[in-house]
Amino acid sequence: MHTDGTVYRDLNGNGVMDPYEDPRRSIDERVDDLVRRLSLREKAGLMFQTVVPVTVDGELDGRAISPRSLSARDLVADRQITHLNVHQIPAPRAMAHWVNQIQLLAAESPHGIPVTISSDPRHSFTENLGASFSAGDLSAWPEPLGLGALADEQAVREFADIARREYLALGIRMALHPTLDVATEPRWPRQYSTFGQNAEIVSRLGLAYLDGFEAGQGVTAESVACMAKHFPGGGPQRGGEDPHFPYGKEQDYPGGQFEYHLAPFRRAIERGVSAIMPGYGVPIGLEYAGERIEEVAFGFNRQIITGLLREELGYDGVICTDWGLVTESKIGGKTLPPRSWGVEHLTEPERVRRIIEAGCDQLGGEDDPELIVSLVESGQVPISAIDRSVRRLLEVKFQLGLFDDPFVDEDTAEQIVGMADFDKAGRRAQSRSMIVLSAGRRSAPALPLAKGFAVYSEEVSAGALVDSGLRPADNPDDADVIVVRTKAPFEPRDTYMLEASFHAGSLEFSPEFEHRLREYRALAPVILAVRLDRPAILEPLIPHCSALVAEFGASDAALLDVLTGQVPAEGKLPFDVPRSMAAIETSRPDAAGDTVRPLLLEGQASAPIARRAGRRIYAQGRESREMILETALAVIERKGYSTTSLRDIASEAGMTQAGLLHHFGTKENLLVEVLRQRDIVDRRDLALLPGDEPMTIRTARHNVTVPGLIHLYVSLEAAAVDPEHPAHEFFLERERDVLAAVRRDVEARQRVGDFRVDVDPAMVARVLVAASDGLQTAWEIDRDAVDLPGTIEWLWNQLAGTPSANENPHNGEVG
């Protein structure tokens, strides 16, 4: 304690409260004072962040969970490295104890610089040593891709706030996430850690993620600092390969979508983020602002780091390279060459110099500060460049309050991490993020599973079935239903270190798996739940399944909550689901939604599952609203728009007209939402039909079977010309979405030769949508005179330049 009563830590042991130790001073004052005091070796140590082995019992010199060549003592005491990245960790109390031991060790250094502990994501189900860790003792949530499926900022903030509280309890003060990459290449292995293919959703959720980890108030002692990655967007990987490996280093932009991938980083930088990690990839053939970008990995790329990130975007926070750009990595008898893509010919010191000259502050996954010391002492790197980086790194440590109190309460760690409320919230999010792609036919729904059903499953535990009110069956032929859980397919690889953890290659299921489903189908209805860490080729499996569910990291219990109707599946597909590998191979890796004739489109919502009778469950108000829409849709399909009253809908929904209007306010609002629901249902059901005809034609063919809904559509569209009409915004939004979907379809077909290339896809979309709307009106006036689907098919074929089976539908009568 200072003589004036100020509590401080005498970090350099001189008995004086120096400016950098004085908690009353501004962070700038403290940083400036400390930088002047540090030796070159201390400064160099700050510029490295590397993996540290954590011990089983939390004792500093105990047995490491995963031994490495350098211990924590080697890194902190000998090499003065004060940014440590943890992989496998012990139980919460032991982890907190280990952190406290590390901080005590750091306090023995000449200036007592505290350690910043960092971690890759560790709140879900994917164990990938190079990218993420399963939750273990922490609360378990869906992968970020599942949060992307929810597309709900509040849900993301809830997750991030809980993760922050658990990290704080353990002493983890930097999150090596969020991943702001946009998942535009269906084969890319890292999609599970993104929010999906929609850059706007990625941007929105990324900001919510930062809010939650920072406790909504900027970086403070109550925050976990975040490192957004992989700048300027790591999604457009050639062939969907990953740039950890030599065969995956190229990033391609044939669609000219560099800005699309950059957009989430622009938003994060405008908001403020503590650190940014450049990607491993090499930009191939990229031009930006009229300048050809050098084909070297982003961490070495001065045009990208200094020119774009520092100067154009104005970012002045920490820039830390991805792991292992300089030296070879070795774990478990396997190696991985340095990810010095494009500068492989340089020596290790030359690579470090190139990284610093590019504008980076810190070397990730490296552990030899002497590389920087020698560069400065030989005059190859000016000390001013080192000091700039050191200031940025120290500023974050001061913001986090580590200089004033880096210790954690070991009792609190045991109480907070994985507490019941956190687990409950995570389980609910797992369920909500799921998407029921098919729940069975309306006449014979496969879901929900009724209480007491006999369920055979090789993957779902018997205990989870019993807890959900179901009966485990010993044999499939004794079951009422068979539940199969699986993951999206991949090609096993294990040549390089880490390679086995990256699910890359083909997305097609094996013939053996399809045969298994076919055999099961002969015995009982099959419900298939697929974990989509990447899109999967689902079309061959659909005929064998009574219900199909997509999940993004979930326990058996969370899955059964959905299958039994206890928790609604509220997710929407965060990416397109391609129809075939051939469609993927002709798509552009940087363009979202670019495969030919996708089976399902990004944004596809769940098929509804009936609620269990007599039980009040989560989001019952929202479910009542959905039930009303489903009922209204069915009544209007059956009776027609003009003869359907609110009384009819309310009666079939089992409620009063007042209760119905409670959810929608007016009849017009209800009818607008019915049309919105119609689009959701059509997208889901029509896409799952066999065959590959364009959705434009398929929709027209379906529309003539529901004349009541066409009448509703035509009537509301005419009224919506008035900007004040409740349907006006709906039709504006719908037209934008439909035009974009048709344009993407045409573009994809042009690339594979299924559509003439001398026409403008946007103009084709405009003509087709306008023709469809006009023909529906004409069909309403005189259904005998207009062949609605035939005319749309004829027009498509004329525009596509393909032969038509019906060159002159209805003798030229097109309405």
mmCIF file of C-alpha atoms in Angstrom, residues 275-563:
data_model
loop_
_atom_site.group_PDB
_atom_site.id
_atom_site.type_symbol
_atom_site.label_atom_id
_atom_site.label_comp_id
_atom_site.label_asym_id
_atom_site.label_seq_id
_atom_site.Cartn_x
_atom_site.Cartn_y
_atom_site.Cartn_z
ATOM 1 C CA ALA A 275 -6.967 -7.938 -31.591
ATOM 2 C CA ILE A 276 -7.166 -9.253 -35.129
ATOM 3 C CA MET A 277 -5.578 -12.379 -36.570
ATOM 4 C CA PRO A 278 -4.695 -12.483 -40.272
ATOM 5 C CA GLY A 279 -5.375 -15.721 -42.109
ATOM 6 C CA TYR A 280 -2.839 -18.206 -43.433
ATOM 7 C CA GLY A 281 -4.106 -18.027 -46.997
ATOM 8 C CA VAL A 282 -2.375 -16.647 -50.087
ATOM 9 C CA PRO A 283 -4.585 -14.376 -52.239
ATOM 10 C CA ILE A 284 -4.379 -15.589 -55.821
ATOM 11 C CA GLY A 285 -4.934 -13.094 -58.628
ATOM 12 C CA LEU A 286 -6.442 -10.538 -56.250
ATOM 13 C CA GLU A 287 -6.652 -6.870 -57.132
ATOM 14 C CA TYR A 288 -7.738 -4.337 -54.539
ATOM 15 C CA ALA A 289 -8.112 -0.586 -55.059
ATOM 16 C CA GLY A 290 -6.516 -0.948 -58.464
ATOM 17 C CA GLU A 291 -3.430 -2.665 -57.087
ATOM 18 C CA ARG A 292 -2.316 -6.244 -57.604
ATOM 19 C CA ILE A 293 -1.930 -7.919 -54.201
ATOM 20 C CA GLU A 294 1.268 -9.847 -53.650
ATOM 21 C CA GLU A 295 0.749 -13.596 -53.516
ATOM 22 C CA VAL A 296 2.112 -14.217 -50.029
ATOM 23 C CA ALA A 297 0.238 -15.327 -46.898
ATOM 24 C CA PHE A 298 -1.732 -12.523 -45.286
ATOM 25 C CA GLY A 299 0.488 -12.443 -42.191
ATOM 26 C CA PHE A 300 3.443 -11.456 -44.385
ATOM 27 C CA ASN A 301 1.447 -9.151 -46.636
ATOM 28 C CA ARG A 302 2.169 -5.462 -46.086
ATOM 29 C CA GLN A 303 -0.484 -4.387 -48.604
ATOM 30 C CA ILE A 304 -3.148 -6.191 -46.553
ATOM 31 C CA ILE A 305 -1.883 -5.549 -43.011
ATOM 32 C CA THR A 306 -0.537 -2.016 -43.223
ATOM 33 C CA GLY A 307 -2.189 -0.769 -46.405
ATOM 34 C CA LEU A 308 -5.712 -2.108 -45.853
ATOM 35 C CA LEU A 309 -6.054 -2.913 -42.151
ATOM 36 C CA ARG A 310 -3.913 -0.171 -40.582
ATOM 37 C CA GLU A 311 -4.202 2.720 -43.049
ATOM 38 C CA GLU A 312 -7.494 2.324 -44.920
ATOM 39 C CA LEU A 313 -9.565 0.810 -42.100
ATOM 40 C CA GLY A 314 -7.761 2.777 -39.381
ATOM 41 C CA TYR A 315 -7.177 -0.187 -37.088
ATOM 42 C CA ASP A 316 -4.626 0.483 -34.326
ATOM 43 C CA GLY A 317 -5.170 -2.554 -32.111
ATOM 44 C CA VAL A 318 -3.089 -5.703 -31.768
ATOM 45 C CA ILE A 319 -2.437 -7.785 -34.876
ATOM 46 C CA CYS A 320 -1.294 -11.315 -34.049
ATOM 47 C CA THR A 321 -0.355 -13.818 -36.739
ATOM 48 C CA ASP A 322 -1.951 -17.227 -36.916
ATOM 49 C CA TRP A 323 0.084 -19.988 -35.333
ATOM 50 C CA GLY A 324 3.358 -21.259 -36.781
ATOM 51 C CA LEU A 325 4.309 -18.933 -39.644
ATOM 52 C CA VAL A 326 8.011 -19.123 -38.878
ATOM 53 C CA THR A 327 9.044 -22.546 -37.618
ATOM 54 C CA GLU A 328 8.035 -26.164 -38.083
ATOM 55 C CA SER A 329 5.479 -27.593 -35.646
ATOM 56 C CA LYS A 330 5.664 -31.041 -34.046
ATOM 57 C CA ILE A 331 3.069 -32.891 -31.981
ATOM 58 C CA GLY A 332 2.590 -36.605 -31.394
ATOM 59 C CA GLY A 333 5.267 -37.719 -33.815
ATOM 60 C CA LYS A 334 3.835 -35.728 -36.735
ATOM 61 C CA THR A 335 5.073 -32.479 -38.190
ATOM 62 C CA LEU A 336 3.617 -29.505 -39.999
ATOM 63 C CA PRO A 337 5.831 -27.210 -42.056
ATOM 64 C CA PRO A 338 5.868 -23.503 -41.212
ATOM 65 C CA ARG A 339 2.868 -21.778 -42.769
ATOM 66 C CA SER A 340 5.179 -19.337 -44.523
ATOM 67 C CA TRP A 341 3.206 -19.646 -47.714
ATOM 68 C CA GLY A 342 4.710 -17.576 -50.507
ATOM 69 C CA VAL A 343 7.918 -16.846 -48.569
ATOM 70 C CA GLU A 344 9.073 -20.389 -47.950
ATOM 71 C CA HIS A 345 12.493 -19.451 -49.334
ATOM 72 C CA LEU A 346 13.186 -17.001 -46.496
ATOM 73 C CA THR A 347 15.162 -17.942 -43.396
ATOM 74 C CA GLU A 348 13.425 -17.896 -40.005
ATOM 75 C CA PRO A 349 14.824 -14.446 -39.047
ATOM 76 C CA GLU A 350 13.849 -13.120 -42.478
ATOM 77 C CA ARG A 351 10.298 -14.387 -41.995
ATOM 78 C CA VAL A 352 10.079 -12.626 -38.620
ATOM 79 C CA ARG A 353 11.361 -9.409 -40.162
ATOM 80 C CA ARG A 354 8.816 -9.722 -42.968
ATOM 81 C CA ILE A 355 5.978 -10.189 -40.432
ATOM 82 C CA ILE A 356 7.002 -7.080 -38.470
ATOM 83 C CA GLU A 357 7.440 -5.018 -41.648
ATOM 84 C CA ALA A 358 3.984 -6.119 -42.792
ATOM 85 C CA GLY A 359 2.559 -4.460 -39.665
ATOM 86 C CA CYS A 360 1.943 -7.366 -37.253
ATOM 87 C CA ASP A 361 2.605 -6.978 -33.520
ATOM 88 C CA GLN A 362 2.772 -10.547 -32.315
ATOM 89 C CA LEU A 363 3.866 -13.955 -33.559
ATOM 90 C CA GLY A 364 1.360 -16.681 -32.783
ATOM 91 C CA GLY A 365 2.555 -20.201 -32.011
ATOM 92 C CA GLU A 366 6.225 -19.211 -31.853
ATOM 93 C CA ASP A 367 8.403 -19.338 -28.758
ATOM 94 C CA ASP A 368 11.869 -17.902 -29.521
ATOM 95 C CA PRO A 369 12.091 -14.167 -28.677
ATOM 96 C CA GLU A 370 15.789 -14.225 -29.583
ATOM 97 C CA LEU A 371 14.660 -14.029 -33.201
ATOM 98 C CA ILE A 372 13.467 -10.462 -32.574
ATOM 99 C CA VAL A 373 16.357 -9.584 -30.283
ATOM 100 C CA SER A 374 18.884 -10.499 -32.971
ATOM 101 C CA LEU A 375 17.023 -8.533 -35.651
ATOM 102 C CA VAL A 376 17.038 -5.388 -33.516
ATOM 103 C CA GLU A 377 20.615 -5.769 -32.350
ATOM 104 C CA SER A 378 21.787 -6.259 -35.950
ATOM 105 C CA GLY A 379 19.930 -3.136 -37.061
ATOM 106 C CA GLN A 380 17.527 -5.018 -39.367
ATOM 107 C CA VAL A 381 14.446 -3.941 -37.393
ATOM 108 C CA PRO A 382 14.232 -0.541 -35.660
ATOM 109 C CA ILE A 383 13.417 -0.448 -31.961
ATOM 110 C CA SER A 384 10.653 2.046 -32.777
ATOM 111 C CA ALA A 385 8.723 -0.713 -34.574
ATOM 112 C CA ILE A 386 9.110 -2.967 -31.529
ATOM 113 C CA ASP A 387 7.955 -0.245 -29.157
ATOM 114 C CA ARG A 388 4.801 0.408 -31.209
ATOM 115 C CA SER A 389 3.816 -3.225 -30.934
ATOM 116 C CA VAL A 390 4.729 -3.469 -27.269
ATOM 117 C CA ARG A 391 2.540 -0.467 -26.459
ATOM 118 C CA ARG A 392 -0.459 -2.071 -28.150
ATOM 119 C CA LEU A 393 0.085 -5.355 -26.311
ATOM 120 C CA LEU A 394 0.570 -3.716 -22.912
ATOM 121 C CA GLU A 395 -2.505 -1.537 -23.380
ATOM 122 C CA VAL A 396 -4.732 -4.621 -23.499
ATOM 123 C CA LYS A 397 -3.129 -6.069 -20.368
ATOM 124 C CA PHE A 398 -3.799 -2.814 -18.521
ATOM 125 C CA GLN A 399 -7.379 -2.621 -19.842
ATOM 126 C CA LEU A 400 -8.011 -6.126 -18.509
ATOM 127 C CA GLY A 401 -6.755 -5.066 -15.062
ATOM 128 C CA LEU A 402 -4.062 -7.731 -15.044
ATOM 129 C CA PHE A 403 -1.366 -5.432 -13.647
ATOM 130 C CA ASP A 404 -3.577 -4.663 -10.659
ATOM 131 C CA ASP A 405 -5.012 -8.138 -10.002
ATOM 132 C CA PRO A 406 -4.287 -11.122 -12.253
ATOM 133 C CA PHE A 407 -5.409 -13.761 -9.747
ATOM 134 C CA VAL A 408 -8.615 -15.794 -9.633
ATOM 135 C CA ASP A 409 -10.628 -17.326 -6.805
ATOM 136 C CA GLU A 410 -10.260 -21.096 -6.907
ATOM 137 C CA ASP A 411 -13.499 -21.698 -5.000
ATOM 138 C CA THR A 412 -15.404 -19.446 -7.385
ATOM 139 C CA ALA A 413 -14.010 -21.302 -10.395
ATOM 140 C CA GLU A 414 -15.464 -24.535 -9.072
ATOM 141 C CA GLN A 415 -18.852 -22.878 -8.460
ATOM 142 C CA ILE A 416 -19.178 -20.859 -11.691
ATOM 143 C CA VAL A 417 -17.858 -23.127 -14.436
ATOM 144 C CA GLY A 418 -20.597 -25.370 -15.763
ATOM 145 C CA MET A 419 -23.180 -24.183 -13.223
ATOM 146 C CA ALA A 420 -26.693 -25.553 -13.704
ATOM 147 C CA ASP A 421 -28.211 -22.384 -15.167
ATOM 148 C CA PHE A 422 -25.413 -22.151 -17.725
ATOM 149 C CA ASP A 423 -25.839 -25.788 -18.722
ATOM 150 C CA LYS A 424 -29.583 -25.300 -19.065
ATOM 151 C CA ALA A 425 -29.135 -22.262 -21.313
ATOM 152 C CA GLY A 426 -26.611 -24.111 -23.461
ATOM 153 C CA ARG A 427 -28.857 -27.146 -23.850
ATOM 154 C CA ARG A 428 -31.788 -24.940 -24.836
ATOM 155 C CA ALA A 429 -29.635 -23.184 -27.458
ATOM 156 C CA GLN A 430 -28.506 -26.548 -28.835
ATOM 157 C CA SER A 431 -32.137 -27.521 -29.377
ATOM 158 C CA ARG A 432 -33.307 -24.158 -30.680
ATOM 159 C CA SER A 433 -30.524 -24.005 -33.267
ATOM 160 C CA MET A 434 -31.634 -27.257 -34.919
ATOM 161 C CA ILE A 435 -33.565 -27.332 -38.188
ATOM 162 C CA VAL A 436 -36.243 -29.926 -38.869
ATOM 163 C CA LEU A 437 -35.795 -30.269 -42.617
ATOM 164 C CA SER A 438 -38.599 -32.776 -42.806
ATOM 165 C CA ALA A 439 -41.051 -33.876 -40.107
ATOM 166 C CA GLY A 440 -42.943 -36.342 -42.268
ATOM 167 C CA ARG A 441 -46.066 -35.873 -44.380
ATOM 168 C CA ARG A 442 -48.933 -33.732 -43.133
ATOM 169 C CA SER A 443 -51.125 -36.795 -43.286
ATOM 170 C CA ALA A 444 -48.578 -38.917 -41.426
ATOM 171 C CA PRO A 445 -46.174 -36.796 -39.357
ATOM 172 C CA ALA A 446 -43.177 -38.654 -37.943
ATOM 173 C CA LEU A 447 -42.672 -36.078 -35.193
ATOM 174 C CA PRO A 448 -43.130 -35.501 -32.329
ATOM 175 C CA LEU A 449 -42.248 -38.834 -30.771
ATOM 176 C CA ALA A 450 -45.000 -39.791 -28.364
ATOM 177 C CA LYS A 451 -44.340 -40.679 -24.764
ATOM 178 C CA GLY A 452 -43.699 -44.390 -24.362
ATOM 179 C CA PHE A 453 -42.527 -44.921 -27.966
ATOM 180 C CA ALA A 454 -40.025 -47.743 -28.369
ATOM 181 C CA VAL A 455 -36.905 -46.213 -29.944
ATOM 182 C CA TYR A 456 -33.969 -48.114 -31.380
ATOM 183 C CA SER A 457 -30.750 -46.145 -31.716
ATOM 184 C CA GLU A 458 -27.110 -47.132 -31.873
ATOM 185 C CA GLU A 459 -25.974 -43.570 -31.182
ATOM 186 C CA VAL A 460 -28.459 -42.138 -28.649
ATOM 187 C CA SER A 461 -27.936 -43.367 -25.109
ATOM 188 C CA ALA A 462 -30.575 -45.443 -23.390
ATOM 189 C CA GLY A 463 -30.459 -43.102 -20.404
ATOM 190 C CA ALA A 464 -31.303 -40.091 -22.548
ATOM 191 C CA LEU A 465 -34.229 -41.963 -24.107
ATOM 192 C CA VAL A 466 -35.619 -42.911 -20.711
ATOM 193 C CA ASP A 467 -35.205 -39.352 -19.393
ATOM 194 C CA SER A 468 -37.235 -38.133 -22.395
ATOM 195 C CA GLY A 469 -40.129 -40.505 -21.662
ATOM 196 C CA LEU A 470 -39.198 -43.008 -24.393
ATOM 197 C CA ARG A 471 -38.430 -46.725 -24.226
ATOM 198 C CA PRO A 472 -35.101 -48.036 -25.529
ATOM 199 C CA ALA A 473 -35.593 -50.941 -27.938
ATOM 200 C CA ASP A 474 -32.991 -53.693 -28.065
ATOM 201 C CA ASN A 475 -33.566 -54.466 -31.738
ATOM 202 C CA PRO A 476 -34.690 -52.351 -34.708
ATOM 203 C CA ASP A 477 -37.535 -54.740 -35.534
ATOM 204 C CA ASP A 478 -38.978 -54.161 -32.037
ATOM 205 C CA ALA A 479 -39.016 -50.380 -32.426
ATOM 206 C CA ASP A 480 -41.769 -47.894 -33.150
ATOM 207 C CA VAL A 481 -39.108 -45.625 -34.619
ATOM 208 C CA ILE A 482 -35.369 -45.767 -35.371
ATOM 209 C CA VAL A 483 -33.213 -42.733 -34.584
ATOM 210 C CA VAL A 484 -29.864 -42.432 -36.379
ATOM 211 C CA ARG A 485 -27.297 -39.788 -35.492
ATOM 212 C CA THR A 486 -24.359 -39.050 -37.785
ATOM 213 C CA LYS A 487 -21.965 -36.314 -38.859
ATOM 214 C CA ALA A 488 -21.451 -34.724 -42.238
ATOM 215 C CA PRO A 489 -19.095 -36.927 -44.277
ATOM 216 C CA PHE A 490 -15.400 -36.197 -44.806
ATOM 217 C CA GLU A 491 -12.251 -37.863 -46.134
ATOM 218 C CA PRO A 492 -9.966 -39.083 -43.313
ATOM 219 C CA ARG A 493 -6.426 -37.723 -43.639
ATOM 220 C CA ASP A 494 -3.489 -38.102 -41.272
ATOM 221 C CA THR A 495 -0.207 -37.207 -42.938
ATOM 222 C CA TYR A 496 0.446 -33.851 -41.287
ATOM 223 C CA MET A 497 0.138 -32.788 -37.659
ATOM 224 C CA LEU A 498 -3.470 -31.689 -36.960
ATOM 225 C CA GLU A 499 -4.703 -33.032 -40.294
ATOM 226 C CA ALA A 500 -6.866 -35.795 -38.788
ATOM 227 C CA SER A 501 -8.940 -33.178 -36.941
ATOM 228 C CA PHE A 502 -9.884 -31.240 -40.080
ATOM 229 C CA HIS A 503 -12.929 -32.676 -41.841
ATOM 230 C CA ALA A 504 -12.193 -31.979 -45.489
ATOM 231 C CA GLY A 505 -12.893 -33.485 -48.897
ATOM 232 C CA SER A 506 -16.053 -35.073 -50.235
ATOM 233 C CA LEU A 507 -19.441 -34.353 -48.676
ATOM 234 C CA GLU A 508 -21.067 -37.528 -50.001
ATOM 235 C CA PHE A 509 -22.246 -40.254 -47.643
ATOM 236 C CA SER A 510 -20.933 -43.736 -48.274
ATOM 237 C CA PRO A 511 -23.092 -46.319 -50.057
ATOM 238 C CA GLU A 512 -22.887 -48.386 -46.873
ATOM 239 C CA PHE A 513 -24.548 -45.648 -44.838
ATOM 240 C CA GLU A 514 -27.334 -45.252 -47.358
ATOM 241 C CA HIS A 515 -27.802 -49.042 -47.362
ATOM 242 C CA ARG A 516 -28.083 -49.003 -43.573
ATOM 243 C CA LEU A 517 -30.897 -46.450 -43.743
ATOM 244 C CA ARG A 518 -32.643 -48.454 -46.448
ATOM 245 C CA GLU A 519 -32.594 -51.579 -44.292
ATOM 246 C CA TYR A 520 -33.882 -49.700 -41.265
ATOM 247 C CA ARG A 521 -36.697 -48.152 -43.276
ATOM 248 C CA ALA A 522 -38.071 -51.627 -43.971
ATOM 249 C CA LEU A 523 -38.412 -52.196 -40.215
ATOM 250 C CA ALA A 524 -39.658 -48.871 -38.806
ATOM 251 C CA PRO A 525 -39.817 -45.153 -39.591
ATOM 252 C CA VAL A 526 -36.311 -43.642 -39.613
ATOM 253 C CA ILE A 527 -35.456 -40.276 -38.083
ATOM 254 C CA LEU A 528 -32.047 -39.065 -39.187
ATOM 255 C CA ALA A 529 -30.176 -36.341 -37.280
ATOM 256 C CA VAL A 530 -27.072 -35.025 -39.058
ATOM 257 C CA ARG A 531 -24.492 -32.782 -37.447
ATOM 258 C CA LEU A 532 -23.657 -30.275 -40.138
ATOM 259 C CA ASP A 533 -20.172 -28.994 -39.446
ATOM 260 C CA ARG A 534 -20.228 -28.502 -43.234
ATOM 261 C CA PRO A 535 -23.046 -28.915 -45.723
ATOM 262 C CA ALA A 536 -23.666 -32.554 -46.648
ATOM 263 C CA ILE A 537 -25.095 -34.189 -49.769
ATOM 264 C CA LEU A 538 -28.423 -35.145 -48.208
ATOM 265 C CA GLU A 539 -30.572 -35.815 -51.270
ATOM 266 C CA PRO A 540 -29.801 -39.583 -51.560
ATOM 267 C CA LEU A 541 -30.809 -40.093 -47.910
ATOM 268 C CA ILE A 542 -34.184 -38.343 -48.008
ATOM 269 C CA PRO A 543 -36.195 -41.243 -49.506
ATOM 270 C CA HIS A 544 -35.162 -43.456 -46.590
ATOM 271 C CA CYS A 545 -36.104 -41.026 -43.801
ATOM 272 C CA SER A 546 -39.453 -40.205 -42.286
ATOM 273 C CA ALA A 547 -37.892 -37.135 -40.665
ATOM 274 C CA LEU A 548 -34.591 -35.314 -41.155
ATOM 275 C CA VAL A 549 -33.005 -32.979 -38.603
ATOM 276 C CA ALA A 550 -29.907 -30.797 -38.964
ATOM 277 C CA GLU A 551 -27.987 -29.999 -35.791
ATOM 278 C CA PHE A 552 -24.822 -28.033 -35.093
ATOM 279 C CA GLY A 553 -23.492 -29.573 -31.923
ATOM 280 C CA ALA A 554 -25.950 -31.092 -29.484
ATOM 281 C CA SER A 555 -26.226 -33.643 -26.728
ATOM 282 C CA ASP A 556 -28.587 -36.612 -26.975
ATOM 283 C CA ALA A 557 -30.859 -34.872 -24.484
ATOM 284 C CA ALA A 558 -31.016 -31.675 -26.561
ATOM 285 C CA LEU A 559 -31.837 -33.656 -29.701
ATOM 286 C CA LEU A 560 -34.604 -35.553 -27.930
ATOM 287 C CA ASP A 561 -36.027 -32.280 -26.621
ATOM 288 C CA VAL A 562 -36.708 -31.420 -30.273
ATOM 289 C CA LEU A 563 -37.829 -34.869 -31.400
#
